[in-house]
Amino acid sequence: MTKLILTRRNTLAAGLSLVATLVAGSPSLAADFPDRQVTMVVPFAAGGSTDVVARILAQKMSEDLGQQMIVQNVAGAGGNLGAGNVARADADGYTILMGTVATHALNPLILKSTPYDPEKDFAPISLLVLVPNVLVVNPELPAKTVAELVALLKANPGTYSYASSGNGTPLHLSGELFKAMAGVDMEHIPYKGAGPALNDVLGNQVPIMFDNLPSSSGHIKSGTLRALAVTTKERASSFPDVPTVAETVPGYETYTWNALFAPAGTPADVVARLNSAAIKALADPEVKKRMAEFSAVVVGSTPEQLGAHVKAEIAKWTPVVRDAKIELE
């Protein structure tokens, strides 16, 4: 399993240090950027975790940049529509993308064609946050731990199924990675969104699901879902008693992540200015508090670290997609 390129103890400090170096050594970084409104494109509908992260960050970044940063939702094609729009935008820093694991790792692997190259068509700005996924089951399922679930699935290959928000989604791929690494067999049941999938898990029509932790947290607290494990390398601060999958299946790690990208060719000093604003926003105590409310882990990175992270994510998911034979139109 590819490990996260960044360590959360030093990423914000490293980002701030890099910004200071770039600014000191780049006399072309002038106060005239930005001199007008900046648009942050969210390639999904309003209300999801990506949209929430974008709106929290945009508000704080506006304060630092001295110009309004607006959030524009451009949903469609699993994130490809909005990401493609940004890839084709003027490379001047005034249109940037709130990218995700879907737009920059999974879609290019799963879809027969995408309107952009996730590496060549974007200038990385900063990795922002990680949002854990969680392995949940209906309480009637006779498995209270990951080890018990693995034993149950191995004893009954093909008998049990797991729900996801749809074919090719991060939640689907989380399940496929678990199957591969744990050596188990269970049927995938795709839904048109995480909401309908979750409803059927609550009703025990499908007993198992990988979900975003924020959307399942209320059900976990009420006892209508049993959380077996979070999917990140470390336990979630909001559920410290819930173990990680990796404690039973060594090396397992998945999560949803959000990062900022500009169109390829955006001047380095403009990227540095946007990186600076993002890093400062992530360091704000109120931003940290709001992110923690929905279990998002603040990261922050240099542009180079984000570029390496994208490469690592593509490398991690390539064999999973290939072995699961996932291909969508």
Short mmCIF file of N, CA and C in Angstrom, two decimals, residues 201-297:
data_model
loop_
_atom_site.label_atom_id
_atom_site.label_comp_id
_atom_site.label_asym_id
_atom_site.label_seq_id
_atom_site.Cartn_x
_atom_site.Cartn_y
_atom_site.Cartn_z
N VAL A 201 -28.53 -0.23 3.84
CA VAL A 201 -27.72 -0.85 4.90
C VAL A 201 -28.45 -0.71 6.24
N LEU A 202 -29.04 0.44 6.47
CA LEU A 202 -29.82 0.63 7.70
C LEU A 202 -31.00 -0.34 7.75
N GLY A 203 -31.59 -0.63 6.58
CA GLY A 203 -32.71 -1.56 6.53
C GLY A 203 -32.29 -3.01 6.41
N ASN A 204 -30.98 -3.25 6.36
CA ASN A 204 -30.39 -4.59 6.29
C ASN A 204 -30.70 -5.31 4.97
N GLN A 205 -31.06 -4.55 3.93
CA GLN A 205 -31.16 -5.18 2.61
C GLN A 205 -29.77 -5.55 2.10
N VAL A 206 -28.79 -4.71 2.44
CA VAL A 206 -27.37 -4.99 2.17
C VAL A 206 -26.66 -4.76 3.50
N PRO A 207 -25.87 -5.71 3.99
CA PRO A 207 -25.38 -5.60 5.36
C PRO A 207 -24.10 -4.80 5.57
N ILE A 208 -23.36 -4.50 4.50
CA ILE A 208 -22.02 -3.94 4.65
C ILE A 208 -21.86 -2.73 3.74
N MET A 209 -21.10 -1.73 4.20
CA MET A 209 -20.85 -0.56 3.35
C MET A 209 -19.59 0.17 3.79
N PHE A 210 -18.87 0.70 2.82
CA PHE A 210 -17.83 1.69 3.08
C PHE A 210 -18.47 3.04 2.80
N ASP A 211 -18.43 3.94 3.78
CA ASP A 211 -19.07 5.24 3.65
C ASP A 211 -18.11 6.32 4.10
N ASN A 212 -18.39 7.57 3.71
CA ASN A 212 -17.66 8.69 4.30
C ASN A 212 -18.04 8.78 5.77
N LEU A 213 -17.06 8.94 6.62
CA LEU A 213 -17.33 8.98 8.05
C LEU A 213 -18.33 10.07 8.44
N PRO A 214 -18.25 11.29 7.87
CA PRO A 214 -19.23 12.31 8.28
C PRO A 214 -20.68 11.89 8.08
N SER A 215 -20.99 11.21 6.96
CA SER A 215 -22.39 10.88 6.69
C SER A 215 -22.90 9.72 7.53
N SER A 216 -22.00 8.89 8.04
CA SER A 216 -22.41 7.76 8.88
C SER A 216 -22.32 8.04 10.37
N SER A 217 -21.68 9.13 10.75
CA SER A 217 -21.36 9.35 12.16
C SER A 217 -22.58 9.38 13.07
N GLY A 218 -23.67 10.01 12.60
CA GLY A 218 -24.88 10.06 13.43
C GLY A 218 -25.46 8.69 13.68
N HIS A 219 -25.45 7.84 12.66
CA HIS A 219 -25.98 6.48 12.79
C HIS A 219 -25.08 5.62 13.68
N ILE A 220 -23.78 5.87 13.62
CA ILE A 220 -22.85 5.14 14.49
C ILE A 220 -23.11 5.51 15.94
N LYS A 221 -23.29 6.79 16.20
CA LYS A 221 -23.53 7.24 17.57
C LYS A 221 -24.86 6.73 18.12
N SER A 222 -25.87 6.62 17.25
CA SER A 222 -27.19 6.17 17.70
C SER A 222 -27.28 4.65 17.80
N GLY A 223 -26.31 3.95 17.20
CA GLY A 223 -26.32 2.50 17.26
C GLY A 223 -27.07 1.83 16.12
N THR A 224 -27.58 2.62 15.16
CA THR A 224 -28.27 2.01 14.03
C THR A 224 -27.29 1.47 13.00
N LEU A 225 -26.03 1.84 13.11
CA LEU A 225 -24.95 1.23 12.33
C LEU A 225 -23.83 0.85 13.28
N ARG A 226 -23.12 -0.22 12.97
CA ARG A 226 -21.95 -0.60 13.76
C ARG A 226 -20.69 -0.25 12.95
N ALA A 227 -19.85 0.56 13.52
CA ALA A 227 -18.59 0.92 12.87
C ALA A 227 -17.53 -0.12 13.23
N LEU A 228 -17.02 -0.82 12.22
CA LEU A 228 -15.97 -1.80 12.48
C LEU A 228 -14.59 -1.16 12.45
N ALA A 229 -14.40 -0.18 11.53
CA ALA A 229 -13.08 0.43 11.41
C ALA A 229 -13.12 1.64 10.50
N VAL A 230 -12.22 2.59 10.75
CA VAL A 230 -12.00 3.67 9.80
C VAL A 230 -10.91 3.23 8.83
N THR A 231 -10.87 3.88 7.68
CA THR A 231 -9.99 3.41 6.61
C THR A 231 -8.67 4.15 6.51
N THR A 232 -8.50 5.18 7.33
CA THR A 232 -7.24 5.92 7.32
C THR A 232 -6.17 5.17 8.11
N LYS A 233 -4.92 5.62 7.94
CA LYS A 233 -3.80 4.98 8.62
C LYS A 233 -3.87 5.17 10.12
N GLU A 234 -4.42 6.31 10.54
CA GLU A 234 -4.56 6.62 11.96
C GLU A 234 -6.04 6.65 12.34
N ARG A 235 -6.34 6.42 13.58
CA ARG A 235 -7.72 6.49 14.06
C ARG A 235 -8.26 7.92 13.93
N ALA A 236 -9.56 8.04 13.72
CA ALA A 236 -10.19 9.35 13.61
C ALA A 236 -10.37 9.95 14.99
N SER A 237 -10.02 11.23 15.12
CA SER A 237 -10.11 11.89 16.42
C SER A 237 -11.56 11.95 16.92
N SER A 238 -12.52 11.95 15.99
CA SER A 238 -13.93 12.02 16.39
C SER A 238 -14.46 10.68 16.88
N PHE A 239 -13.76 9.58 16.55
CA PHE A 239 -14.15 8.24 17.02
C PHE A 239 -12.88 7.48 17.44
N PRO A 240 -12.24 7.91 18.51
CA PRO A 240 -10.95 7.32 18.88
C PRO A 240 -11.01 5.85 19.27
N ASP A 241 -12.19 5.36 19.62
CA ASP A 241 -12.32 3.96 20.01
C ASP A 241 -12.55 3.03 18.82
N VAL A 242 -12.77 3.60 17.65
CA VAL A 242 -12.97 2.78 16.45
C VAL A 242 -11.60 2.51 15.83
N PRO A 243 -11.21 1.25 15.69
CA PRO A 243 -9.88 0.94 15.15
C PRO A 243 -9.78 1.25 13.66
N THR A 244 -8.60 1.10 13.12
CA THR A 244 -8.40 1.23 11.69
C THR A 244 -8.47 -0.15 11.04
N VAL A 245 -8.81 -0.18 9.77
CA VAL A 245 -8.79 -1.44 9.03
C VAL A 245 -7.38 -2.02 9.05
N ALA A 246 -6.39 -1.13 8.97
CA ALA A 246 -4.99 -1.57 8.90
C ALA A 246 -4.53 -2.31 10.15
N GLU A 247 -5.22 -2.12 11.26
CA GLU A 247 -4.86 -2.86 12.47
C GLU A 247 -5.14 -4.36 12.30
N THR A 248 -6.00 -4.69 11.35
CA THR A 248 -6.30 -6.09 11.05
C THR A 248 -5.76 -6.50 9.68
N VAL A 249 -5.85 -5.59 8.71
CA VAL A 249 -5.37 -5.84 7.35
C VAL A 249 -4.21 -4.87 7.10
N PRO A 250 -2.99 -5.27 7.42
CA PRO A 250 -1.84 -4.36 7.37
C PRO A 250 -1.68 -3.69 6.00
N GLY A 251 -1.46 -2.38 6.04
CA GLY A 251 -1.22 -1.63 4.82
C GLY A 251 -2.46 -1.04 4.17
N TYR A 252 -3.64 -1.45 4.66
CA TYR A 252 -4.87 -0.91 4.06
C TYR A 252 -5.03 0.56 4.43
N GLU A 253 -5.31 1.39 3.42
CA GLU A 253 -5.54 2.81 3.68
C GLU A 253 -6.29 3.44 2.52
N THR A 254 -7.44 4.00 2.79
CA THR A 254 -8.17 4.80 1.80
C THR A 254 -8.77 5.99 2.52
N TYR A 255 -9.08 7.00 1.75
CA TYR A 255 -9.70 8.21 2.29
C TYR A 255 -10.12 9.07 1.12
N THR A 256 -10.99 9.99 1.39
CA THR A 256 -11.31 11.04 0.42
C THR A 256 -10.39 12.21 0.71
N TRP A 257 -9.85 12.82 -0.32
CA TRP A 257 -9.00 13.99 -0.09
C TRP A 257 -9.42 15.14 -0.99
N ASN A 258 -9.11 16.33 -0.53
CA ASN A 258 -9.38 17.55 -1.28
C ASN A 258 -8.10 18.31 -1.48
N ALA A 259 -7.92 18.86 -2.67
CA ALA A 259 -6.71 19.60 -2.99
C ALA A 259 -7.03 20.68 -4.01
N LEU A 260 -6.21 21.72 -4.02
CA LEU A 260 -6.39 22.82 -4.97
C LEU A 260 -5.44 22.66 -6.15
N PHE A 261 -5.99 22.90 -7.35
CA PHE A 261 -5.22 22.86 -8.59
C PHE A 261 -5.54 24.09 -9.43
N ALA A 262 -4.54 24.56 -10.16
CA ALA A 262 -4.73 25.61 -11.16
C ALA A 262 -4.49 24.99 -12.53
N PRO A 263 -4.89 25.66 -13.60
CA PRO A 263 -4.57 25.13 -14.94
C PRO A 263 -3.06 25.06 -15.15
N ALA A 264 -2.61 24.08 -15.90
CA ALA A 264 -1.18 23.97 -16.22
C ALA A 264 -0.71 25.26 -16.89
N GLY A 265 0.51 25.66 -16.55
CA GLY A 265 1.05 26.88 -17.13
C GLY A 265 0.83 28.11 -16.28
N THR A 266 0.09 27.97 -15.18
CA THR A 266 -0.09 29.11 -14.27
C THR A 266 1.27 29.52 -13.72
N PRO A 267 1.62 30.80 -13.74
CA PRO A 267 2.95 31.23 -13.28
C PRO A 267 3.25 30.76 -11.86
N ALA A 268 4.51 30.40 -11.63
CA ALA A 268 4.91 29.86 -10.33
C ALA A 268 4.64 30.84 -9.20
N ASP A 269 4.82 32.15 -9.45
CA ASP A 269 4.59 33.11 -8.37
C ASP A 269 3.11 33.21 -8.01
N VAL A 270 2.23 33.00 -8.99
CA VAL A 270 0.80 32.99 -8.72
C VAL A 270 0.42 31.74 -7.93
N VAL A 271 0.98 30.60 -8.33
CA VAL A 271 0.75 29.35 -7.58
C VAL A 271 1.22 29.52 -6.14
N ALA A 272 2.40 30.16 -5.97
CA ALA A 272 2.94 30.37 -4.62
C ALA A 272 2.02 31.26 -3.79
N ARG A 273 1.43 32.26 -4.42
CA ARG A 273 0.52 33.16 -3.69
C ARG A 273 -0.73 32.41 -3.25
N LEU A 274 -1.27 31.58 -4.12
CA LEU A 274 -2.45 30.79 -3.77
C LEU A 274 -2.12 29.75 -2.71
N ASN A 275 -0.94 29.14 -2.82
CA ASN A 275 -0.50 28.18 -1.81
C ASN A 275 -0.39 28.84 -0.45
N SER A 276 0.18 30.03 -0.44
CA SER A 276 0.34 30.78 0.81
C SER A 276 -1.02 31.03 1.47
N ALA A 277 -1.98 31.47 0.67
CA ALA A 277 -3.31 31.76 1.21
C ALA A 277 -3.98 30.48 1.74
N ALA A 278 -3.80 29.37 1.02
CA ALA A 278 -4.40 28.11 1.46
C ALA A 278 -3.77 27.62 2.75
N ILE A 279 -2.44 27.68 2.84
CA ILE A 279 -1.74 27.21 4.04
C ILE A 279 -2.13 28.06 5.26
N LYS A 280 -2.22 29.35 5.07
CA LYS A 280 -2.61 30.23 6.18
C LYS A 280 -4.05 29.94 6.61
N ALA A 281 -4.93 29.69 5.65
CA ALA A 281 -6.32 29.39 5.99
C ALA A 281 -6.41 28.09 6.78
N LEU A 282 -5.65 27.08 6.37
CA LEU A 282 -5.69 25.79 7.07
C LEU A 282 -5.14 25.89 8.49
N ALA A 283 -4.24 26.86 8.71
CA ALA A 283 -3.64 27.03 10.04
C ALA A 283 -4.54 27.81 10.99
N ASP A 284 -5.62 28.39 10.47
CA ASP A 284 -6.52 29.20 11.29
C ASP A 284 -7.27 28.30 12.28
N PRO A 285 -7.30 28.65 13.57
CA PRO A 285 -7.95 27.80 14.57
C PRO A 285 -9.43 27.53 14.28
N GLU A 286 -10.14 28.52 13.78
CA GLU A 286 -11.55 28.32 13.48
C GLU A 286 -11.74 27.34 12.33
N VAL A 287 -10.86 27.44 11.32
CA VAL A 287 -10.93 26.49 10.20
C VAL A 287 -10.65 25.08 10.70
N LYS A 288 -9.63 24.92 11.52
CA LYS A 288 -9.31 23.60 12.07
C LYS A 288 -10.49 23.04 12.85
N LYS A 289 -11.15 23.89 13.62
CA LYS A 289 -12.29 23.45 14.41
C LYS A 289 -13.43 22.98 13.52
N ARG A 290 -13.71 23.75 12.47
CA ARG A 290 -14.81 23.40 11.58
C ARG A 290 -14.51 22.13 10.80
N MET A 291 -13.26 21.95 10.41
CA MET A 291 -12.89 20.73 9.71
C MET A 291 -13.03 19.51 10.63
N ALA A 292 -12.62 19.68 11.88
CA ALA A 292 -12.70 18.57 12.84
C ALA A 292 -14.14 18.16 13.11
N GLU A 293 -15.07 19.10 12.95
CA GLU A 293 -16.48 18.79 13.20
C GLU A 293 -17.00 17.69 12.28
N PHE A 294 -16.43 17.58 11.07
CA PHE A 294 -16.86 16.47 10.20
C PHE A 294 -15.70 15.53 9.89
N SER A 295 -14.78 15.43 10.86
CA SER A 295 -13.71 14.41 10.85
C SER A 295 -12.67 14.62 9.76
N ALA A 296 -12.60 15.79 9.17
CA ALA A 296 -11.57 16.07 8.17
C ALA A 296 -10.24 16.34 8.87
N VAL A 297 -9.19 15.73 8.37
CA VAL A 297 -7.85 15.91 8.93
C VAL A 297 -7.12 16.96 8.10
#
